[in-house]
Amino acid sequence: MTKYLKGWLMPALSALMMWGISHGGWWMWAPWAFVLTVFLSADMFLPHDLSEPPKYQNAFLLNLPLYTILPLLAVLNFMVIWMVGSGDFLGFGAWVQQHLDIDLFAARDRTTHWGMWAGCIVSVGLMNAVGGTVTGHELTHRSSKFDLFMGRWMLAFTCDTSFGIEHVYGHHVRVATPADPATGRRGESFYKFTVRSTIMSYVHAYQLEKARLAKLGKSVWNPFASPFLRGNLENIFMFVAAYYIAGLPGLGFWAILAFVGKQYLEITNYFEHYGLVRVPGEPVQPRHSWNSNHWGSTNVLYSLARHSHHHAEGEAPYWTLNAYPNAPMLPAGYLGMLLIALVPPLFKHLMTPALNDWDEKHASPAERKLAQQISRESGMTGLKIINAKLA
């Protein structure tokens, strides 16, 4: 049964985050500090996870931790927005105090400094991303109506339900080409990338759904036929709920939370395919994604870090993904790359040798030719193809 336990690392992280946030004050930073310390330590000091997927007989036990994420996120975010307000919406605080012996009123009273709330934002925003988006990503790749329902509601915690459309039917088709807004380009900083990716991914999702439904004689604005519109209504619902729970402060706080959670996703998008190229129309191969077999990134994030296999077989459940040790590798685990990407000079310094290695060892002849042109236009220094061309 131990092989079924790693799926519960994410729900356990959610519960620990609720415990930290429920104390209020500077404890709001505790979840972020915990994740930073434990996650980075696991990636840095534990051996890389090169294990091949064991034989599983019970898919329900592997799916169950995925399904628990939605109610956990709902409770976590409800609690946070409740703490932003001043009343006791639905008697939530009194119920928690009576049944769980946790004094949320005192926690709210001791949260008096903007820096405390900043800790709450980065902590809960991270949970909405690694819990909501990572799990929602897994579920929206499936065809089950229940899985799609759960997955898209999880994506609503970052106000990004269109991701379930664009990622599956757009990104997986266009990855590593100029047509894909979620592929970071050589020389492009995260701050430029996130604007382009956020806007154009949403536009692409709309275009994909409009074209699909037009073939069926239906409108993209029909909520009974259009997952795109239903997703937008789910996003709006979250804002309305925040307003009813805590008024305008709750509404504003939720907007910030959703924005921060979305940025965590975009940073991940940024480094997962940064600088990689593919000839449009050619099959997507494991070499078109940066892989990571760091222990924490693999086991906490439902094997998302085994990204090369994921793109080679997008519909494969997380517990079947292989390590692909010969795929192109990130220089650090996912949380490490997330922090590094926020510092463009450092990110480029680490990714330049990785790109040189990819051009030399992984690119096809046609891709190497494309990479040479793109490298020259990027303005990045240190790329061997640029130097060879100029010589």
mmCIF file of C-alpha atoms in Angstrom:
data_model
loop_
_atom_site.group_PDB
_atom_site.id
_atom_site.type_symbol
_atom_site.label_atom_id
_atom_site.label_comp_id
_atom_site.label_asym_id
_atom_site.label_seq_id
_atom_site.Cartn_x
_atom_site.Cartn_y
_atom_site.Cartn_z
ATOM 1 C CA MET A 1 0.000 0.000 0.000
ATOM 2 C CA THR A 2 2.970 2.368 0.430
ATOM 3 C CA LYS A 3 3.084 2.952 -3.321
ATOM 4 C CA TYR A 4 -0.273 4.700 -3.023
ATOM 5 C CA LEU A 5 0.859 7.146 -0.349
ATOM 6 C CA LYS A 6 2.812 9.710 -2.373
ATOM 7 C CA GLY A 7 -0.402 10.992 -3.965
ATOM 8 C CA TRP A 8 -1.348 12.288 -0.513
ATOM 9 C CA LEU A 9 1.649 14.635 -0.221
ATOM 10 C CA MET A 10 -0.329 17.441 -1.889
ATOM 11 C CA PRO A 11 -3.428 17.109 0.337
ATOM 12 C CA ALA A 12 -1.114 16.979 3.361
ATOM 13 C CA LEU A 13 0.513 20.193 2.183
ATOM 14 C CA SER A 14 -2.942 21.791 1.893
ATOM 15 C CA ALA A 15 -3.821 20.802 5.463
ATOM 16 C CA LEU A 16 -0.512 22.153 6.799
ATOM 17 C CA MET A 17 -1.103 25.410 4.967
ATOM 18 C CA MET A 18 -4.525 25.797 6.590
ATOM 19 C CA TRP A 19 -2.949 25.159 9.994
ATOM 20 C CA GLY A 20 -0.373 27.906 9.463
ATOM 21 C CA ILE A 21 -2.802 30.467 8.062
ATOM 22 C CA SER A 22 -5.299 29.803 10.893
ATOM 23 C CA HIS A 23 -2.792 31.235 13.402
ATOM 24 C CA GLY A 24 -2.775 34.653 11.706
ATOM 25 C CA GLY A 25 -0.112 37.281 12.304
ATOM 26 C CA TRP A 26 3.384 36.511 11.064
ATOM 27 C CA TRP A 27 2.411 32.847 11.003
ATOM 28 C CA MET A 28 0.983 33.698 7.584
ATOM 29 C CA TRP A 29 4.532 33.303 6.268
ATOM 30 C CA ALA A 30 4.982 29.850 7.827
ATOM 31 C CA PRO A 31 3.472 27.844 4.916
ATOM 32 C CA TRP A 32 5.719 29.582 2.374
ATOM 33 C CA ALA A 33 8.791 29.121 4.582
ATOM 34 C CA PHE A 34 7.899 25.455 5.096
ATOM 35 C CA VAL A 35 7.456 24.793 1.375
ATOM 36 C CA LEU A 36 10.624 26.695 0.549
ATOM 37 C CA THR A 37 12.683 24.770 3.098
ATOM 38 C CA VAL A 38 11.279 21.267 2.673
ATOM 39 C CA PHE A 39 10.655 21.330 -1.065
ATOM 40 C CA LEU A 40 14.048 22.827 -1.942
ATOM 41 C CA SER A 41 15.816 20.474 0.470
ATOM 42 C CA ALA A 42 14.095 17.445 -1.064
ATOM 43 C CA ASP A 43 15.123 18.569 -4.553
ATOM 44 C CA MET A 44 18.676 19.452 -3.560
ATOM 45 C CA PHE A 45 19.651 16.661 -1.191
ATOM 46 C CA LEU A 46 17.532 13.606 -1.950
ATOM 47 C CA PRO A 47 18.584 11.357 -4.848
ATOM 48 C CA HIS A 48 16.854 12.003 -8.140
ATOM 49 C CA ASP A 49 13.783 9.837 -8.569
ATOM 50 C CA LEU A 50 14.621 7.631 -11.548
ATOM 51 C CA SER A 51 12.225 4.889 -10.502
ATOM 52 C CA GLU A 52 9.936 3.438 -13.103
ATOM 53 C CA PRO A 53 6.203 3.357 -12.345
ATOM 54 C CA PRO A 54 5.239 0.282 -10.304
ATOM 55 C CA LYS A 55 2.286 -1.858 -11.206
ATOM 56 C CA TYR A 56 -0.912 -0.384 -9.760
ATOM 57 C CA GLN A 57 -4.173 -2.272 -9.518
ATOM 58 C CA ASN A 58 -6.488 0.309 -7.937
ATOM 59 C CA ALA A 59 -6.881 3.532 -9.934
ATOM 60 C CA PHE A 60 -9.486 4.813 -7.464
ATOM 61 C CA LEU A 61 -6.909 5.010 -4.659
ATOM 62 C CA LEU A 62 -4.631 7.004 -6.978
ATOM 63 C CA ASN A 63 -7.403 9.367 -8.053
ATOM 64 C CA LEU A 64 -8.814 9.916 -4.559
ATOM 65 C CA PRO A 65 -6.084 12.361 -3.420
ATOM 66 C CA LEU A 66 -6.693 14.365 -6.599
ATOM 67 C CA TYR A 67 -10.379 14.714 -5.774
ATOM 68 C CA THR A 68 -9.720 15.836 -2.199
ATOM 69 C CA ILE A 69 -7.857 18.920 -3.425
ATOM 70 C CA LEU A 70 -11.014 20.786 -4.496
ATOM 71 C CA PRO A 71 -12.753 20.765 -1.076
ATOM 72 C CA LEU A 72 -9.436 21.525 0.644
ATOM 73 C CA LEU A 73 -8.863 24.547 -1.596
ATOM 74 C CA ALA A 74 -12.436 25.691 -1.035
ATOM 75 C CA VAL A 75 -12.012 25.608 2.756
ATOM 76 C CA LEU A 76 -8.568 27.247 2.652
ATOM 77 C CA ASN A 77 -9.675 30.129 0.453
ATOM 78 C CA PHE A 78 -12.980 30.582 2.302
ATOM 79 C CA MET A 79 -11.041 30.846 5.571
ATOM 80 C CA VAL A 80 -8.614 33.406 4.143
ATOM 81 C CA ILE A 81 -11.324 35.609 2.655
ATOM 82 C CA TRP A 82 -13.311 35.305 5.910
ATOM 83 C CA MET A 83 -10.265 36.600 7.794
ATOM 84 C CA VAL A 84 -10.065 39.620 5.475
ATOM 85 C CA GLY A 85 -13.618 40.577 6.430
ATOM 86 C CA SER A 86 -14.930 41.865 9.738
ATOM 87 C CA GLY A 87 -18.034 39.800 10.463
ATOM 88 C CA ASP A 88 -18.712 36.080 10.838
ATOM 89 C CA PHE A 89 -20.160 35.034 7.488
ATOM 90 C CA LEU A 90 -22.351 31.919 7.890
ATOM 91 C CA GLY A 91 -21.122 31.639 11.475
ATOM 92 C CA PHE A 92 -17.921 30.063 10.176
ATOM 93 C CA GLY A 93 -15.629 31.466 12.855
ATOM 94 C CA ALA A 94 -17.932 30.404 15.672
ATOM 95 C CA TRP A 95 -18.295 26.883 14.241
ATOM 96 C CA VAL A 96 -14.522 26.444 13.900
ATOM 97 C CA GLN A 97 -13.984 27.700 17.432
ATOM 98 C CA GLN A 98 -16.625 25.393 18.883
ATOM 99 C CA HIS A 99 -15.784 22.216 16.985
ATOM 100 C CA LEU A 100 -12.069 22.532 16.216
ATOM 101 C CA ASP A 101 -10.934 24.733 19.085
ATOM 102 C CA ILE A 102 -9.263 27.160 16.649
ATOM 103 C CA ASP A 103 -9.810 30.853 17.330
ATOM 104 C CA LEU A 104 -9.985 32.512 13.925
ATOM 105 C CA PHE A 105 -11.267 35.706 15.514
ATOM 106 C CA ALA A 106 -8.029 36.059 17.461
ATOM 107 C CA ALA A 107 -6.017 35.144 14.357
ATOM 108 C CA ARG A 108 -7.767 37.891 12.408
ATOM 109 C CA ASP A 109 -7.220 40.426 15.194
ATOM 110 C CA ARG A 110 -3.479 39.749 15.324
ATOM 111 C CA THR A 111 -3.073 40.113 11.546
ATOM 112 C CA THR A 112 -2.572 43.867 11.545
ATOM 113 C CA HIS A 113 0.404 44.520 9.243
ATOM 114 C CA TRP A 114 0.410 44.493 5.444
ATOM 115 C CA GLY A 115 3.508 42.292 5.573
ATOM 116 C CA MET A 116 1.490 39.597 7.332
ATOM 117 C CA TRP A 117 -1.102 39.643 4.566
ATOM 118 C CA ALA A 118 1.707 39.484 1.992
ATOM 119 C CA GLY A 119 2.753 36.184 3.560
ATOM 120 C CA CYS A 120 -0.806 34.948 3.235
ATOM 121 C CA ILE A 121 -0.919 35.945 -0.435
ATOM 122 C CA VAL A 122 2.312 34.216 -1.468
ATOM 123 C CA SER A 123 1.439 31.127 0.603
ATOM 124 C CA VAL A 124 -2.176 30.651 -0.476
ATOM 125 C CA GLY A 125 -1.384 31.769 -4.033
ATOM 126 C CA LEU A 126 1.224 29.013 -4.158
ATOM 127 C CA MET A 127 -1.274 26.448 -2.876
ATOM 128 C CA ASN A 128 -3.874 27.533 -5.414
ATOM 129 C CA ALA A 129 -1.252 26.997 -8.110
ATOM 130 C CA VAL A 130 0.434 23.772 -7.024
ATOM 131 C CA GLY A 131 -2.819 22.328 -5.688
ATOM 132 C CA GLY A 132 -5.405 23.808 -8.017
ATOM 133 C CA THR A 133 -3.508 24.191 -11.271
ATOM 134 C CA VAL A 134 -1.272 21.122 -11.069
ATOM 135 C CA THR A 135 -4.173 18.874 -10.065
ATOM 136 C CA GLY A 136 -6.563 20.607 -12.452
ATOM 137 C CA HIS A 137 -3.998 20.096 -15.198
ATOM 138 C CA GLU A 138 -3.962 16.365 -14.519
ATOM 139 C CA LEU A 139 -7.767 16.090 -14.543
ATOM 140 C CA THR A 140 -8.487 18.291 -17.587
ATOM 141 C CA HIS A 141 -6.355 15.983 -19.723
ATOM 142 C CA ARG A 142 -8.978 13.295 -19.196
ATOM 143 C CA SER A 143 -12.261 12.616 -20.949
ATOM 144 C CA SER A 144 -14.374 11.771 -17.886
ATOM 145 C CA LYS A 145 -17.050 14.420 -17.284
ATOM 146 C CA PHE A 146 -16.492 14.171 -13.542
ATOM 147 C CA ASP A 147 -12.743 14.679 -13.877
ATOM 148 C CA LEU A 148 -13.244 17.639 -16.209
ATOM 149 C CA PHE A 149 -15.768 19.168 -13.810
ATOM 150 C CA MET A 150 -13.409 18.829 -10.856
ATOM 151 C CA GLY A 151 -10.372 19.972 -12.804
ATOM 152 C CA ARG A 152 -11.949 23.136 -14.186
ATOM 153 C CA TRP A 153 -13.243 24.200 -10.785
ATOM 154 C CA MET A 154 -9.719 23.763 -9.438
ATOM 155 C CA LEU A 155 -8.442 26.052 -12.195
ATOM 156 C CA ALA A 156 -10.968 28.683 -11.068
ATOM 157 C CA PHE A 157 -8.798 29.278 -7.986
ATOM 158 C CA THR A 158 -6.329 31.027 -10.270
ATOM 159 C CA CYS A 159 -9.097 32.511 -12.441
ATOM 160 C CA ASP A 160 -7.723 30.433 -15.297
ATOM 161 C CA THR A 161 -10.373 27.943 -16.391
ATOM 162 C CA SER A 162 -9.493 28.592 -20.052
ATOM 163 C CA PHE A 163 -6.197 26.795 -19.323
ATOM 164 C CA GLY A 164 -8.062 23.483 -19.502
ATOM 165 C CA ILE A 165 -8.896 24.240 -23.148
ATOM 166 C CA GLU A 166 -5.797 26.012 -24.433
ATOM 167 C CA HIS A 167 -3.319 23.734 -22.675
ATOM 168 C CA VAL A 168 -4.819 20.451 -23.875
ATOM 169 C CA TYR A 169 -5.883 21.425 -27.387
ATOM 170 C CA GLY A 170 -3.520 24.326 -28.082
ATOM 171 C CA HIS A 171 -0.280 24.056 -26.134
ATOM 172 C CA HIS A 172 0.151 20.307 -26.655
ATOM 173 C CA VAL A 173 -0.251 20.800 -30.416
ATOM 174 C CA ARG A 174 1.828 23.983 -30.803
ATOM 175 C CA VAL A 175 4.501 23.421 -28.141
ATOM 176 C CA ALA A 176 8.044 24.578 -28.956
ATOM 177 C CA THR A 177 6.858 26.587 -31.986
ATOM 178 C CA PRO A 178 6.313 30.352 -32.370
ATOM 179 C CA ALA A 179 2.540 29.711 -32.492
ATOM 180 C CA ASP A 180 2.511 28.573 -28.845
ATOM 181 C CA PRO A 181 2.218 31.463 -26.364
ATOM 182 C CA ALA A 182 3.129 29.153 -23.473
ATOM 183 C CA THR A 183 6.598 28.365 -24.854
ATOM 184 C CA GLY A 184 9.251 30.757 -23.549
ATOM 185 C CA ARG A 185 11.486 32.120 -26.293
ATOM 186 C CA ARG A 186 15.247 32.416 -26.175
ATOM 187 C CA GLY A 187 16.294 35.701 -24.656
ATOM 188 C CA GLU A 188 12.768 36.464 -23.380
ATOM 189 C CA SER A 189 12.412 37.372 -19.703
ATOM 190 C CA PHE A 190 9.622 35.931 -17.596
ATOM 191 C CA TYR A 191 8.117 39.415 -17.192
ATOM 192 C CA LYS A 192 7.672 39.809 -20.939
ATOM 193 C CA PHE A 193 6.586 36.202 -21.353
ATOM 194 C CA THR A 194 3.796 36.305 -18.762
ATOM 195 C CA VAL A 195 2.011 39.190 -20.471
ATOM 196 C CA ARG A 196 2.098 37.480 -23.859
ATOM 197 C CA SER A 197 1.240 34.035 -22.507
ATOM 198 C CA THR A 198 -1.636 35.222 -20.291
ATOM 199 C CA ILE A 199 -3.354 37.231 -23.014
ATOM 200 C CA MET A 200 -2.743 34.987 -26.007
ATOM 201 C CA SER A 201 -3.510 31.732 -24.193
ATOM 202 C CA TYR A 202 -6.924 33.124 -23.316
ATOM 203 C CA VAL A 203 -7.465 34.311 -26.896
ATOM 204 C CA HIS A 204 -6.416 30.917 -28.264
ATOM 205 C CA ALA A 205 -8.807 29.128 -25.908
ATOM 206 C CA TYR A 206 -11.653 31.289 -27.179
ATOM 207 C CA GLN A 207 -10.672 30.688 -30.818
ATOM 208 C CA LEU A 208 -10.396 26.938 -30.322
ATOM 209 C CA GLU A 209 -13.807 26.646 -28.675
ATOM 210 C CA LYS A 210 -15.477 28.962 -31.161
ATOM 211 C CA ALA A 211 -14.173 26.908 -34.090
ATOM 212 C CA ARG A 212 -15.067 23.574 -32.462
ATOM 213 C CA LEU A 213 -18.612 24.597 -31.599
ATOM 214 C CA ALA A 214 -19.181 26.241 -34.985
ATOM 215 C CA LYS A 215 -18.684 22.820 -36.604
ATOM 216 C CA LEU A 216 -21.484 21.532 -34.359
ATOM 217 C CA GLY A 217 -23.739 24.467 -35.188
ATOM 218 C CA LYS A 218 -23.460 25.854 -31.637
ATOM 219 C CA SER A 219 -22.343 29.137 -30.152
ATOM 220 C CA VAL A 220 -19.353 29.703 -27.901
ATOM 221 C CA TRP A 221 -21.684 31.925 -25.825
ATOM 222 C CA ASN A 222 -24.076 29.047 -25.104
ATOM 223 C CA PRO A 223 -23.319 27.955 -21.505
ATOM 224 C CA PHE A 224 -24.876 24.532 -22.072
ATOM 225 C CA ALA A 225 -22.521 23.812 -24.975
ATOM 226 C CA SER A 226 -19.435 25.896 -24.237
ATOM 227 C CA PRO A 227 -16.887 24.890 -21.570
ATOM 228 C CA PHE A 228 -15.173 28.207 -22.323
ATOM 229 C CA LEU A 229 -18.188 30.232 -21.211
ATOM 230 C CA ARG A 230 -18.931 27.962 -18.262
ATOM 231 C CA GLY A 231 -15.360 28.388 -17.144
ATOM 232 C CA ASN A 232 -15.648 32.158 -17.273
ATOM 233 C CA LEU A 233 -18.826 31.964 -15.217
ATOM 234 C CA GLU A 234 -16.938 29.878 -12.656
ATOM 235 C CA ASN A 235 -14.239 32.555 -12.520
ATOM 236 C CA ILE A 236 -16.886 35.234 -11.963
ATOM 237 C CA PHE A 237 -18.542 33.114 -9.285
ATOM 238 C CA MET A 238 -15.313 33.167 -7.275
ATOM 239 C CA PHE A 239 -15.281 36.974 -7.263
ATOM 240 C CA VAL A 240 -18.953 37.150 -6.314
ATOM 241 C CA ALA A 241 -18.392 34.679 -3.484
ATOM 242 C CA ALA A 242 -15.434 36.700 -2.173
ATOM 243 C CA TYR A 243 -17.604 39.830 -2.156
ATOM 244 C CA TYR A 244 -20.407 38.133 -0.238
ATOM 245 C CA ILE A 245 -17.976 36.695 2.309
ATOM 246 C CA ALA A 246 -15.988 39.857 3.043
ATOM 247 C CA GLY A 247 -17.311 42.761 0.955
ATOM 248 C CA LEU A 248 -15.009 44.951 -1.114
ATOM 249 C CA PRO A 249 -11.891 44.008 0.917
ATOM 250 C CA GLY A 250 -12.598 40.356 0.162
ATOM 251 C CA LEU A 251 -13.159 41.103 -3.510
ATOM 252 C CA GLY A 252 -9.881 42.986 -3.797
ATOM 253 C CA PHE A 253 -7.965 40.391 -1.830
ATOM 254 C CA TRP A 254 -9.309 37.591 -4.009
ATOM 255 C CA ALA A 255 -8.228 39.455 -7.151
ATOM 256 C CA ILE A 256 -4.676 39.626 -5.793
ATOM 257 C CA LEU A 257 -4.733 35.952 -4.762
ATOM 258 C CA ALA A 258 -5.921 34.848 -8.200
ATOM 259 C CA PHE A 259 -3.300 37.018 -9.904
ATOM 260 C CA VAL A 260 -0.444 35.648 -7.787
ATOM 261 C CA GLY A 261 -1.598 32.056 -8.306
ATOM 262 C CA LYS A 262 -1.735 32.648 -12.046
ATOM 263 C CA GLN A 263 1.825 34.006 -12.016
ATOM 264 C CA TYR A 264 3.075 30.840 -10.332
ATOM 265 C CA LEU A 265 1.558 28.924 -13.253
ATOM 266 C CA GLU A 266 3.071 31.227 -15.858
ATOM 267 C CA ILE A 267 6.542 30.915 -14.345
ATOM 268 C CA THR A 268 6.187 27.156 -14.640
ATOM 269 C CA ASN A 269 5.012 27.460 -18.237
ATOM 270 C CA TYR A 270 7.992 29.711 -18.892
ATOM 271 C CA PHE A 271 10.752 27.313 -17.884
ATOM 272 C CA GLU A 272 9.116 24.037 -18.955
ATOM 273 C CA HIS A 273 9.900 24.658 -22.649
ATOM 274 C CA TYR A 274 12.166 27.709 -22.549
ATOM 275 C CA GLY A 275 14.150 28.141 -25.751
ATOM 276 C CA LEU A 276 13.231 24.773 -27.257
ATOM 277 C CA VAL A 277 12.285 24.609 -30.921
ATOM 278 C CA ARG A 278 10.330 22.214 -33.097
ATOM 279 C CA VAL A 279 9.548 22.247 -36.793
ATOM 280 C CA PRO A 280 5.808 23.025 -37.026
ATOM 281 C CA GLY A 281 3.883 19.942 -38.038
ATOM 282 C CA GLU A 282 6.558 17.513 -36.862
ATOM 283 C CA PRO A 283 5.567 15.124 -34.031
ATOM 284 C CA VAL A 284 6.085 16.267 -30.457
ATOM 285 C CA GLN A 285 8.926 14.293 -28.900
ATOM 286 C CA PRO A 286 10.340 14.022 -25.346
ATOM 287 C CA ARG A 287 13.157 16.390 -26.378
ATOM 288 C CA HIS A 288 10.671 19.257 -26.740
ATOM 289 C CA SER A 289 10.212 19.619 -22.965
ATOM 290 C CA TRP A 290 12.625 20.270 -20.128
ATOM 291 C CA ASN A 291 12.468 17.352 -17.732
ATOM 292 C CA SER A 292 13.211 17.140 -14.005
ATOM 293 C CA ASN A 293 13.653 14.044 -11.881
ATOM 294 C CA HIS A 294 14.290 15.930 -8.639
ATOM 295 C CA TRP A 295 12.542 14.078 -5.837
ATOM 296 C CA GLY A 296 10.261 16.822 -4.512
ATOM 297 C CA SER A 297 9.261 18.092 -7.951
ATOM 298 C CA THR A 298 8.364 14.571 -9.052
ATOM 299 C CA ASN A 299 6.559 13.253 -5.994
ATOM 300 C CA VAL A 300 4.682 16.299 -4.693
ATOM 301 C CA LEU A 301 3.547 17.644 -8.074
ATOM 302 C CA TYR A 302 1.917 14.456 -9.341
ATOM 303 C CA SER A 303 4.872 13.737 -11.655
ATOM 304 C CA LEU A 304 4.380 17.013 -13.543
ATOM 305 C CA ALA A 305 8.173 17.374 -13.570
ATOM 306 C CA ARG A 306 8.373 14.251 -15.731
ATOM 307 C CA HIS A 307 7.338 16.640 -18.426
ATOM 308 C CA SER A 308 9.027 14.919 -21.345
ATOM 309 C CA HIS A 309 6.847 11.842 -20.966
ATOM 310 C CA HIS A 310 3.788 13.996 -20.303
ATOM 311 C CA HIS A 311 4.153 15.744 -23.669
ATOM 312 C CA ALA A 312 4.965 12.532 -25.447
ATOM 313 C CA GLU A 313 1.763 10.981 -24.054
ATOM 314 C CA GLY A 314 -0.481 13.774 -22.766
ATOM 315 C CA GLU A 315 -3.363 11.522 -21.724
ATOM 316 C CA ALA A 316 -1.188 9.278 -19.521
ATOM 317 C CA PRO A 317 -2.179 9.376 -15.804
ATOM 318 C CA TYR A 318 0.458 10.785 -13.465
ATOM 319 C CA TRP A 319 1.274 7.413 -11.907
ATOM 320 C CA THR A 320 2.317 5.942 -15.302
ATOM 321 C CA LEU A 321 4.876 8.611 -16.264
ATOM 322 C CA ASN A 322 8.472 7.495 -16.726
ATOM 323 C CA ALA A 323 11.634 9.326 -15.660
ATOM 324 C CA TYR A 324 13.142 9.655 -19.176
ATOM 325 C CA PRO A 325 16.681 10.191 -17.810
ATOM 326 C CA ASN A 326 18.052 10.891 -21.297
ATOM 327 C CA ALA A 327 15.649 13.771 -21.955
ATOM 328 C CA PRO A 328 16.864 17.402 -21.699
ATOM 329 C CA MET A 329 17.104 18.297 -18.033
ATOM 330 C CA LEU A 330 16.457 21.482 -16.068
ATOM 331 C CA PRO A 331 19.421 22.689 -13.995
ATOM 332 C CA ALA A 332 17.247 22.711 -10.829
ATOM 333 C CA GLY A 333 13.925 21.387 -9.529
ATOM 334 C CA TYR A 334 10.620 23.146 -10.098
ATOM 335 C CA LEU A 335 10.588 25.386 -7.014
ATOM 336 C CA GLY A 336 14.222 26.286 -7.565
ATOM 337 C CA MET A 337 13.514 27.174 -11.194
ATOM 338 C CA LEU A 338 10.503 29.206 -10.098
ATOM 339 C CA LEU A 339 12.714 31.418 -7.926
ATOM 340 C CA ILE A 340 15.536 31.563 -10.490
ATOM 341 C CA ALA A 341 13.166 32.662 -13.288
ATOM 342 C CA LEU A 342 12.324 35.796 -11.305
ATOM 343 C CA VAL A 343 15.946 36.968 -11.799
ATOM 344 C CA PRO A 344 16.440 37.133 -15.599
ATOM 345 C CA PRO A 345 20.275 37.412 -15.621
ATOM 346 C CA LEU A 346 20.590 34.373 -13.344
ATOM 347 C CA PHE A 347 18.027 32.415 -15.341
ATOM 348 C CA LYS A 348 19.804 33.103 -18.631
ATOM 349 C CA HIS A 349 23.171 32.251 -17.048
ATOM 350 C CA LEU A 350 21.895 28.791 -16.059
ATOM 351 C CA MET A 351 19.875 28.105 -19.197
ATOM 352 C CA THR A 352 22.568 29.102 -21.711
ATOM 353 C CA PRO A 353 24.663 25.920 -21.227
ATOM 354 C CA ALA A 354 21.454 23.880 -21.109
ATOM 355 C CA LEU A 355 20.412 25.287 -24.489
ATOM 356 C CA ASN A 356 23.880 24.674 -25.915
ATOM 357 C CA ASP A 357 23.601 21.077 -24.786
ATOM 358 C CA TRP A 358 20.115 20.742 -26.292
ATOM 359 C CA ASP A 359 21.231 22.180 -29.643
ATOM 360 C CA GLU A 360 24.177 19.787 -29.788
ATOM 361 C CA LYS A 361 22.708 16.567 -28.413
ATOM 362 C CA HIS A 362 18.928 16.666 -28.805
ATOM 363 C CA ALA A 363 17.937 18.850 -31.771
ATOM 364 C CA SER A 364 17.278 17.314 -35.160
ATOM 365 C CA PRO A 365 19.199 18.834 -38.102
ATOM 366 C CA ALA A 366 16.172 20.912 -39.079
ATOM 367 C CA GLU A 367 15.669 22.041 -35.477
ATOM 368 C CA ARG A 368 19.352 22.921 -35.161
ATOM 369 C CA LYS A 369 19.016 25.176 -38.174
ATOM 370 C CA LEU A 370 15.962 26.851 -36.650
ATOM 371 C CA ALA A 371 17.728 27.182 -33.316
ATOM 372 C CA GLN A 372 20.687 28.913 -34.991
ATOM 373 C CA GLN A 373 18.424 31.567 -36.477
ATOM 374 C CA ILE A 374 16.458 32.044 -33.252
ATOM 375 C CA SER A 375 19.631 32.234 -31.166
ATOM 376 C CA ARG A 376 21.052 34.935 -33.402
ATOM 377 C CA GLU A 377 17.839 36.979 -33.105
ATOM 378 C CA SER A 378 17.576 36.476 -29.325
ATOM 379 C CA GLY A 379 20.593 38.588 -28.430
ATOM 380 C CA MET A 380 21.668 36.025 -25.813
ATOM 381 C CA THR A 381 25.412 35.791 -25.310
ATOM 382 C CA GLY A 382 27.145 32.494 -24.757
ATOM 383 C CA LEU A 383 25.123 30.384 -27.161
ATOM 384 C CA LYS A 384 27.606 28.313 -29.173
ATOM 385 C CA ILE A 385 25.570 28.460 -32.344
ATOM 386 C CA ILE A 386 25.717 32.264 -32.338
ATOM 387 C CA ASN A 387 29.486 32.283 -31.860
ATOM 388 C CA ALA A 388 30.016 29.674 -34.534
ATOM 389 C CA LYS A 389 27.907 31.646 -36.989
ATOM 390 C CA LEU A 390 29.668 34.935 -36.290
ATOM 391 C CA ALA A 391 33.065 33.276 -36.618
#
